[in-house]
Short mmCIF file of N, CA and C in Angstrom, two decimals:
data_model
loop_
_atom_site.label_atom_id
_atom_site.label_comp_id
_atom_site.label_asym_id
_atom_site.label_seq_id
_atom_site.Cartn_x
_atom_site.Cartn_y
_atom_site.Cartn_z
N GLN A 21 53.40 46.34 -18.00
CA GLN A 21 52.90 45.72 -16.78
C GLN A 21 53.94 45.80 -15.67
N VAL A 22 53.43 45.82 -14.47
CA VAL A 22 54.29 45.81 -13.27
C VAL A 22 53.87 44.62 -12.43
N GLN A 23 54.84 43.88 -11.95
CA GLN A 23 54.56 42.77 -11.05
C GLN A 23 55.07 43.15 -9.65
N LEU A 24 54.26 42.80 -8.66
CA LEU A 24 54.58 43.11 -7.27
C LEU A 24 54.51 41.84 -6.44
N VAL A 25 55.52 41.61 -5.62
CA VAL A 25 55.55 40.43 -4.77
C VAL A 25 55.87 40.85 -3.35
N GLU A 26 54.92 40.58 -2.44
CA GLU A 26 55.12 40.89 -1.03
C GLU A 26 55.78 39.72 -0.31
N SER A 27 56.51 40.04 0.73
CA SER A 27 57.08 39.02 1.60
C SER A 27 57.29 39.63 2.98
N GLY A 28 57.58 38.75 3.95
CA GLY A 28 57.88 39.23 5.28
C GLY A 28 56.78 39.06 6.30
N GLY A 29 55.62 38.60 5.86
CA GLY A 29 54.54 38.38 6.81
C GLY A 29 54.82 37.19 7.70
N GLY A 30 53.97 37.02 8.70
CA GLY A 30 54.14 35.89 9.61
C GLY A 30 53.38 36.11 10.90
N LEU A 31 53.72 35.29 11.87
CA LEU A 31 53.09 35.35 13.19
C LEU A 31 54.02 36.07 14.16
N VAL A 32 53.48 37.04 14.88
CA VAL A 32 54.28 37.80 15.85
C VAL A 32 53.42 38.09 17.07
N GLN A 33 54.05 38.21 18.21
CA GLN A 33 53.32 38.53 19.43
C GLN A 33 53.02 40.02 19.49
N ALA A 34 51.98 40.35 20.21
CA ALA A 34 51.63 41.76 20.39
C ALA A 34 52.82 42.52 20.97
N GLY A 35 53.05 43.71 20.45
CA GLY A 35 54.19 44.51 20.85
C GLY A 35 55.42 44.29 20.00
N GLY A 36 55.38 43.25 19.17
CA GLY A 36 56.52 42.94 18.32
C GLY A 36 56.54 43.76 17.05
N SER A 37 57.51 43.42 16.19
CA SER A 37 57.71 44.15 14.94
C SER A 37 57.85 43.18 13.77
N LEU A 38 57.51 43.67 12.60
CA LEU A 38 57.73 42.95 11.35
C LEU A 38 58.10 43.97 10.28
N ARG A 39 58.87 43.54 9.31
CA ARG A 39 59.14 44.37 8.14
C ARG A 39 58.68 43.63 6.89
N LEU A 40 57.73 44.24 6.20
CA LEU A 40 57.24 43.69 4.96
C LEU A 40 58.03 44.28 3.80
N SER A 41 58.20 43.47 2.77
CA SER A 41 58.88 43.92 1.56
C SER A 41 57.95 43.77 0.37
N CYS A 42 58.11 44.67 -0.58
CA CYS A 42 57.34 44.63 -1.83
C CYS A 42 58.34 44.80 -2.96
N ALA A 43 58.60 43.72 -3.68
CA ALA A 43 59.55 43.75 -4.78
C ALA A 43 58.81 43.99 -6.08
N ALA A 44 59.24 45.00 -6.82
CA ALA A 44 58.60 45.34 -8.08
C ALA A 44 59.47 44.91 -9.25
N SER A 45 58.82 44.47 -10.32
CA SER A 45 59.53 44.11 -11.54
C SER A 45 58.68 44.50 -12.75
N GLY A 46 59.27 44.42 -13.92
CA GLY A 46 58.55 44.82 -15.12
C GLY A 46 58.80 46.29 -15.44
N ARG A 47 57.75 46.99 -15.83
CA ARG A 47 57.86 48.39 -16.24
C ARG A 47 57.87 49.31 -15.04
N THR A 48 58.88 49.18 -14.19
CA THR A 48 58.92 49.94 -12.95
C THR A 48 59.10 51.44 -13.20
N PHE A 49 59.58 51.80 -14.37
CA PHE A 49 59.74 53.22 -14.68
C PHE A 49 58.39 53.93 -14.75
N SER A 50 57.33 53.16 -14.89
CA SER A 50 56.00 53.75 -14.99
C SER A 50 55.36 54.01 -13.63
N ILE A 51 56.03 53.57 -12.55
CA ILE A 51 55.46 53.70 -11.21
C ILE A 51 55.67 55.13 -10.69
N TYR A 52 54.62 55.74 -10.17
CA TYR A 52 54.77 57.03 -9.48
C TYR A 52 54.71 56.85 -7.98
N THR A 53 53.81 55.98 -7.51
CA THR A 53 53.60 55.79 -6.07
C THR A 53 53.43 54.31 -5.78
N VAL A 54 53.95 53.88 -4.64
CA VAL A 54 53.70 52.54 -4.12
C VAL A 54 53.02 52.67 -2.78
N GLY A 55 51.98 51.90 -2.58
CA GLY A 55 51.24 51.97 -1.33
C GLY A 55 51.11 50.62 -0.67
N TRP A 56 50.82 50.65 0.60
CA TRP A 56 50.52 49.45 1.38
C TRP A 56 49.08 49.54 1.88
N PHE A 57 48.40 48.41 1.81
CA PHE A 57 47.01 48.29 2.24
C PHE A 57 46.89 47.02 3.07
N ARG A 58 45.79 46.88 3.77
CA ARG A 58 45.51 45.63 4.47
C ARG A 58 44.02 45.36 4.47
N GLN A 59 43.70 44.07 4.58
CA GLN A 59 42.31 43.66 4.66
C GLN A 59 42.17 42.55 5.68
N ALA A 60 41.39 42.84 6.71
CA ALA A 60 41.08 41.85 7.73
C ALA A 60 39.83 41.07 7.31
N PRO A 61 39.65 39.85 7.84
CA PRO A 61 38.47 39.06 7.48
C PRO A 61 37.18 39.80 7.73
N GLY A 62 36.32 39.85 6.74
CA GLY A 62 35.02 40.48 6.89
C GLY A 62 35.04 42.00 6.85
N LYS A 63 36.20 42.59 6.55
CA LYS A 63 36.31 44.04 6.53
C LYS A 63 36.78 44.52 5.17
N GLU A 64 36.60 45.81 4.95
CA GLU A 64 37.07 46.40 3.70
C GLU A 64 38.59 46.57 3.73
N ARG A 65 39.15 46.70 2.55
CA ARG A 65 40.58 46.96 2.45
C ARG A 65 40.87 48.40 2.85
N ASP A 66 41.87 48.57 3.69
CA ASP A 66 42.23 49.89 4.21
C ASP A 66 43.59 50.33 3.70
N PHE A 67 43.69 51.60 3.39
CA PHE A 67 44.97 52.20 3.02
C PHE A 67 45.81 52.42 4.28
N LEU A 68 47.11 52.14 4.19
CA LEU A 68 48.01 52.33 5.32
C LEU A 68 49.04 53.42 5.07
N ALA A 69 49.75 53.33 3.96
CA ALA A 69 50.86 54.25 3.72
C ALA A 69 51.20 54.23 2.23
N ALA A 70 51.80 55.31 1.76
CA ALA A 70 52.24 55.40 0.37
C ALA A 70 53.54 56.19 0.30
N ILE A 71 54.31 55.91 -0.75
CA ILE A 71 55.58 56.59 -0.94
C ILE A 71 55.78 56.89 -2.42
N SER A 72 56.30 58.06 -2.69
CA SER A 72 56.66 58.42 -4.05
C SER A 72 57.87 57.60 -4.49
N TRP A 73 57.75 56.94 -5.64
CA TRP A 73 58.81 56.06 -6.11
C TRP A 73 60.10 56.83 -6.37
N SER A 74 59.99 58.03 -6.89
CA SER A 74 61.18 58.78 -7.27
C SER A 74 61.67 59.71 -6.17
N PHE A 75 60.76 60.37 -5.46
CA PHE A 75 61.14 61.44 -4.55
C PHE A 75 61.13 61.04 -3.08
N GLY A 76 60.45 59.94 -2.76
CA GLY A 76 60.44 59.48 -1.38
C GLY A 76 59.46 60.17 -0.47
N SER A 77 58.60 61.03 -1.01
CA SER A 77 57.57 61.65 -0.18
C SER A 77 56.61 60.57 0.32
N THR A 78 56.11 60.78 1.53
CA THR A 78 55.27 59.74 2.14
C THR A 78 53.93 60.29 2.62
N LEU A 79 53.00 59.36 2.78
CA LEU A 79 51.67 59.66 3.30
C LEU A 79 51.26 58.48 4.17
N TYR A 80 50.66 58.77 5.32
CA TYR A 80 50.23 57.71 6.23
C TYR A 80 48.77 57.89 6.62
N ALA A 81 48.12 56.76 6.83
CA ALA A 81 46.80 56.80 7.45
C ALA A 81 46.97 57.12 8.93
N ASP A 82 46.02 57.82 9.49
CA ASP A 82 46.11 58.19 10.90
C ASP A 82 46.24 56.96 11.81
N SER A 83 45.64 55.87 11.38
CA SER A 83 45.60 54.67 12.23
C SER A 83 46.98 54.04 12.44
N VAL A 84 47.93 54.34 11.57
CA VAL A 84 49.26 53.72 11.70
C VAL A 84 50.38 54.73 11.87
N LYS A 85 50.03 56.00 11.84
CA LYS A 85 51.06 57.04 11.96
C LYS A 85 51.78 56.89 13.29
N GLY A 86 53.10 56.88 13.24
CA GLY A 86 53.91 56.73 14.44
C GLY A 86 54.29 55.30 14.75
N ARG A 87 53.58 54.33 14.16
CA ARG A 87 53.91 52.91 14.39
C ARG A 87 54.50 52.25 13.14
N PHE A 88 54.01 52.65 11.98
CA PHE A 88 54.45 52.06 10.72
C PHE A 88 55.29 53.08 9.96
N THR A 89 56.32 52.58 9.26
CA THR A 89 57.17 53.44 8.43
C THR A 89 57.35 52.82 7.06
N ILE A 90 57.07 53.60 6.03
CA ILE A 90 57.26 53.14 4.65
C ILE A 90 58.57 53.72 4.13
N SER A 91 59.29 52.90 3.38
CA SER A 91 60.56 53.35 2.79
C SER A 91 60.77 52.61 1.49
N ARG A 92 61.79 53.07 0.71
CA ARG A 92 62.04 52.35 -0.54
C ARG A 92 63.53 52.30 -0.82
N ASP A 93 63.91 51.29 -1.58
CA ASP A 93 65.28 51.13 -2.06
C ASP A 93 65.18 51.01 -3.57
N ASN A 94 65.40 52.11 -4.26
CA ASN A 94 65.22 52.11 -5.71
C ASN A 94 66.19 51.17 -6.40
N ALA A 95 67.39 51.00 -5.85
CA ALA A 95 68.37 50.11 -6.47
C ALA A 95 67.87 48.68 -6.48
N LYS A 96 67.05 48.33 -5.48
CA LYS A 96 66.51 46.98 -5.39
C LYS A 96 65.07 46.91 -5.88
N ASN A 97 64.52 48.03 -6.33
CA ASN A 97 63.11 48.08 -6.76
C ASN A 97 62.19 47.51 -5.68
N THR A 98 62.45 47.90 -4.45
CA THR A 98 61.72 47.34 -3.32
C THR A 98 61.24 48.45 -2.40
N VAL A 99 60.02 48.28 -1.93
CA VAL A 99 59.42 49.17 -0.94
C VAL A 99 59.17 48.35 0.33
N TYR A 100 59.42 48.97 1.47
CA TYR A 100 59.30 48.28 2.74
C TYR A 100 58.21 48.93 3.60
N LEU A 101 57.66 48.13 4.50
CA LEU A 101 56.76 48.65 5.52
C LEU A 101 57.24 48.10 6.86
N GLN A 102 57.86 48.95 7.64
CA GLN A 102 58.30 48.58 8.98
C GLN A 102 57.14 48.78 9.94
N MET A 103 56.76 47.73 10.62
CA MET A 103 55.62 47.78 11.53
C MET A 103 56.08 47.50 12.94
N ASN A 104 55.89 48.45 13.83
CA ASN A 104 56.30 48.32 15.22
C ASN A 104 55.09 48.35 16.15
N SER A 105 55.29 47.92 17.37
CA SER A 105 54.23 47.94 18.39
C SER A 105 52.95 47.31 17.85
N LEU A 106 53.09 46.15 17.26
CA LEU A 106 51.95 45.50 16.62
C LEU A 106 50.90 45.09 17.63
N LYS A 107 49.64 45.16 17.20
CA LYS A 107 48.49 44.83 18.03
C LYS A 107 47.70 43.71 17.37
N PRO A 108 46.92 42.97 18.14
CA PRO A 108 46.09 41.92 17.53
C PRO A 108 45.19 42.46 16.41
N GLU A 109 44.74 43.69 16.54
CA GLU A 109 43.88 44.27 15.50
C GLU A 109 44.63 44.61 14.21
N ASP A 110 45.95 44.45 14.21
CA ASP A 110 46.72 44.61 12.98
C ASP A 110 46.71 43.33 12.14
N THR A 111 46.13 42.27 12.66
CA THR A 111 46.04 41.01 11.92
C THR A 111 45.23 41.19 10.65
N ALA A 112 45.84 40.84 9.52
CA ALA A 112 45.20 41.05 8.22
C ALA A 112 46.11 40.50 7.13
N VAL A 113 45.58 40.48 5.91
CA VAL A 113 46.43 40.27 4.73
C VAL A 113 46.90 41.65 4.27
N TYR A 114 48.19 41.77 4.10
CA TYR A 114 48.80 43.04 3.70
C TYR A 114 49.17 42.99 2.22
N TYR A 115 48.78 44.03 1.51
CA TYR A 115 49.02 44.12 0.07
C TYR A 115 49.85 45.36 -0.25
N CYS A 116 50.72 45.22 -1.23
CA CYS A 116 51.30 46.42 -1.80
C CYS A 116 50.70 46.65 -3.19
N ALA A 117 50.73 47.89 -3.61
CA ALA A 117 50.14 48.26 -4.88
C ALA A 117 50.93 49.41 -5.48
N ALA A 118 50.86 49.52 -6.80
CA ALA A 118 51.58 50.58 -7.51
C ALA A 118 50.61 51.40 -8.34
N ARG A 119 50.91 52.67 -8.41
CA ARG A 119 50.03 53.62 -9.10
C ARG A 119 50.86 54.36 -10.13
N ARG A 120 50.31 54.52 -11.34
CA ARG A 120 51.04 55.20 -12.40
C ARG A 120 50.81 56.70 -12.40
N ALA A 121 49.61 57.10 -12.01
CA ALA A 121 49.28 58.53 -12.07
C ALA A 121 50.01 59.29 -10.96
N ARG A 122 50.22 60.57 -11.21
CA ARG A 122 50.86 61.43 -10.22
C ARG A 122 49.99 61.54 -8.98
N GLY A 123 50.65 61.77 -7.85
CA GLY A 123 49.92 61.97 -6.60
C GLY A 123 50.21 60.87 -5.61
N ILE A 124 50.38 61.26 -4.36
CA ILE A 124 50.59 60.29 -3.28
C ILE A 124 49.27 60.19 -2.55
N THR A 125 48.61 59.08 -2.75
CA THR A 125 47.22 58.94 -2.30
C THR A 125 46.93 57.48 -2.03
N GLY A 126 45.81 57.23 -1.41
CA GLY A 126 45.39 55.86 -1.15
C GLY A 126 44.39 55.33 -2.16
N GLU A 127 44.26 56.01 -3.27
CA GLU A 127 43.22 55.66 -4.24
C GLU A 127 43.79 55.39 -5.63
N LEU A 128 43.03 54.63 -6.41
CA LEU A 128 43.27 54.44 -7.84
C LEU A 128 44.65 53.84 -8.13
N TYR A 129 44.88 52.68 -7.58
CA TYR A 129 46.12 51.95 -7.85
C TYR A 129 45.90 50.98 -9.01
N ASP A 130 46.95 50.81 -9.79
CA ASP A 130 46.84 50.04 -11.02
C ASP A 130 47.28 48.59 -10.89
N TYR A 131 48.24 48.33 -10.06
CA TYR A 131 48.82 46.99 -9.95
C TYR A 131 48.84 46.57 -8.48
N TRP A 132 48.58 45.29 -8.25
CA TRP A 132 48.49 44.76 -6.89
C TRP A 132 49.30 43.48 -6.76
N GLY A 133 49.88 43.30 -5.57
CA GLY A 133 50.52 42.04 -5.25
C GLY A 133 49.50 41.04 -4.75
N GLN A 134 50.00 39.86 -4.42
CA GLN A 134 49.10 38.77 -4.00
C GLN A 134 48.79 38.81 -2.52
N GLY A 135 49.54 39.59 -1.77
CA GLY A 135 49.29 39.73 -0.34
C GLY A 135 50.15 38.82 0.51
N THR A 136 50.36 39.24 1.73
CA THR A 136 51.09 38.43 2.71
C THR A 136 50.36 38.52 4.04
N GLN A 137 50.21 37.39 4.71
CA GLN A 137 49.43 37.32 5.95
C GLN A 137 50.27 37.78 7.13
N VAL A 138 49.70 38.65 7.92
CA VAL A 138 50.29 39.07 9.19
C VAL A 138 49.31 38.71 10.30
N THR A 139 49.78 37.94 11.28
CA THR A 139 48.96 37.55 12.40
C THR A 139 49.65 37.98 13.68
N VAL A 140 48.93 38.75 14.50
CA VAL A 140 49.48 39.25 15.75
C VAL A 140 48.71 38.57 16.88
N SER A 141 49.43 37.82 17.69
CA SER A 141 48.80 37.10 18.80
C SER A 141 48.84 37.95 20.07
N SER A 142 47.84 37.76 20.90
CA SER A 142 47.75 38.54 22.15
C SER A 142 48.46 37.84 23.29
#
């Protein structure tokens, strides 16, 4: 099993920045990819970004490309999501997830964190 804990959410004004963290524990050697997702009230969960746990390759959704950056610190078993130029429409619960199978993708993740709330005020 892999446990994931997100942190770093909060309230920020439009145009501001936040950095989310996703700390992994347990059988982290089984992780191939870590991804970030978000879900706004009344909407489906959307894929944002993913990173290869070992190689650092990344994938971004078009909606956040150029504003959000995913990175990882293997020594700390932590993946980050740096979010810049935040907009009110970025308000959502943000989740990190881990995938065991090969491939950097927004689908078929095995483990999920509990989520962290991000609220962007106008």
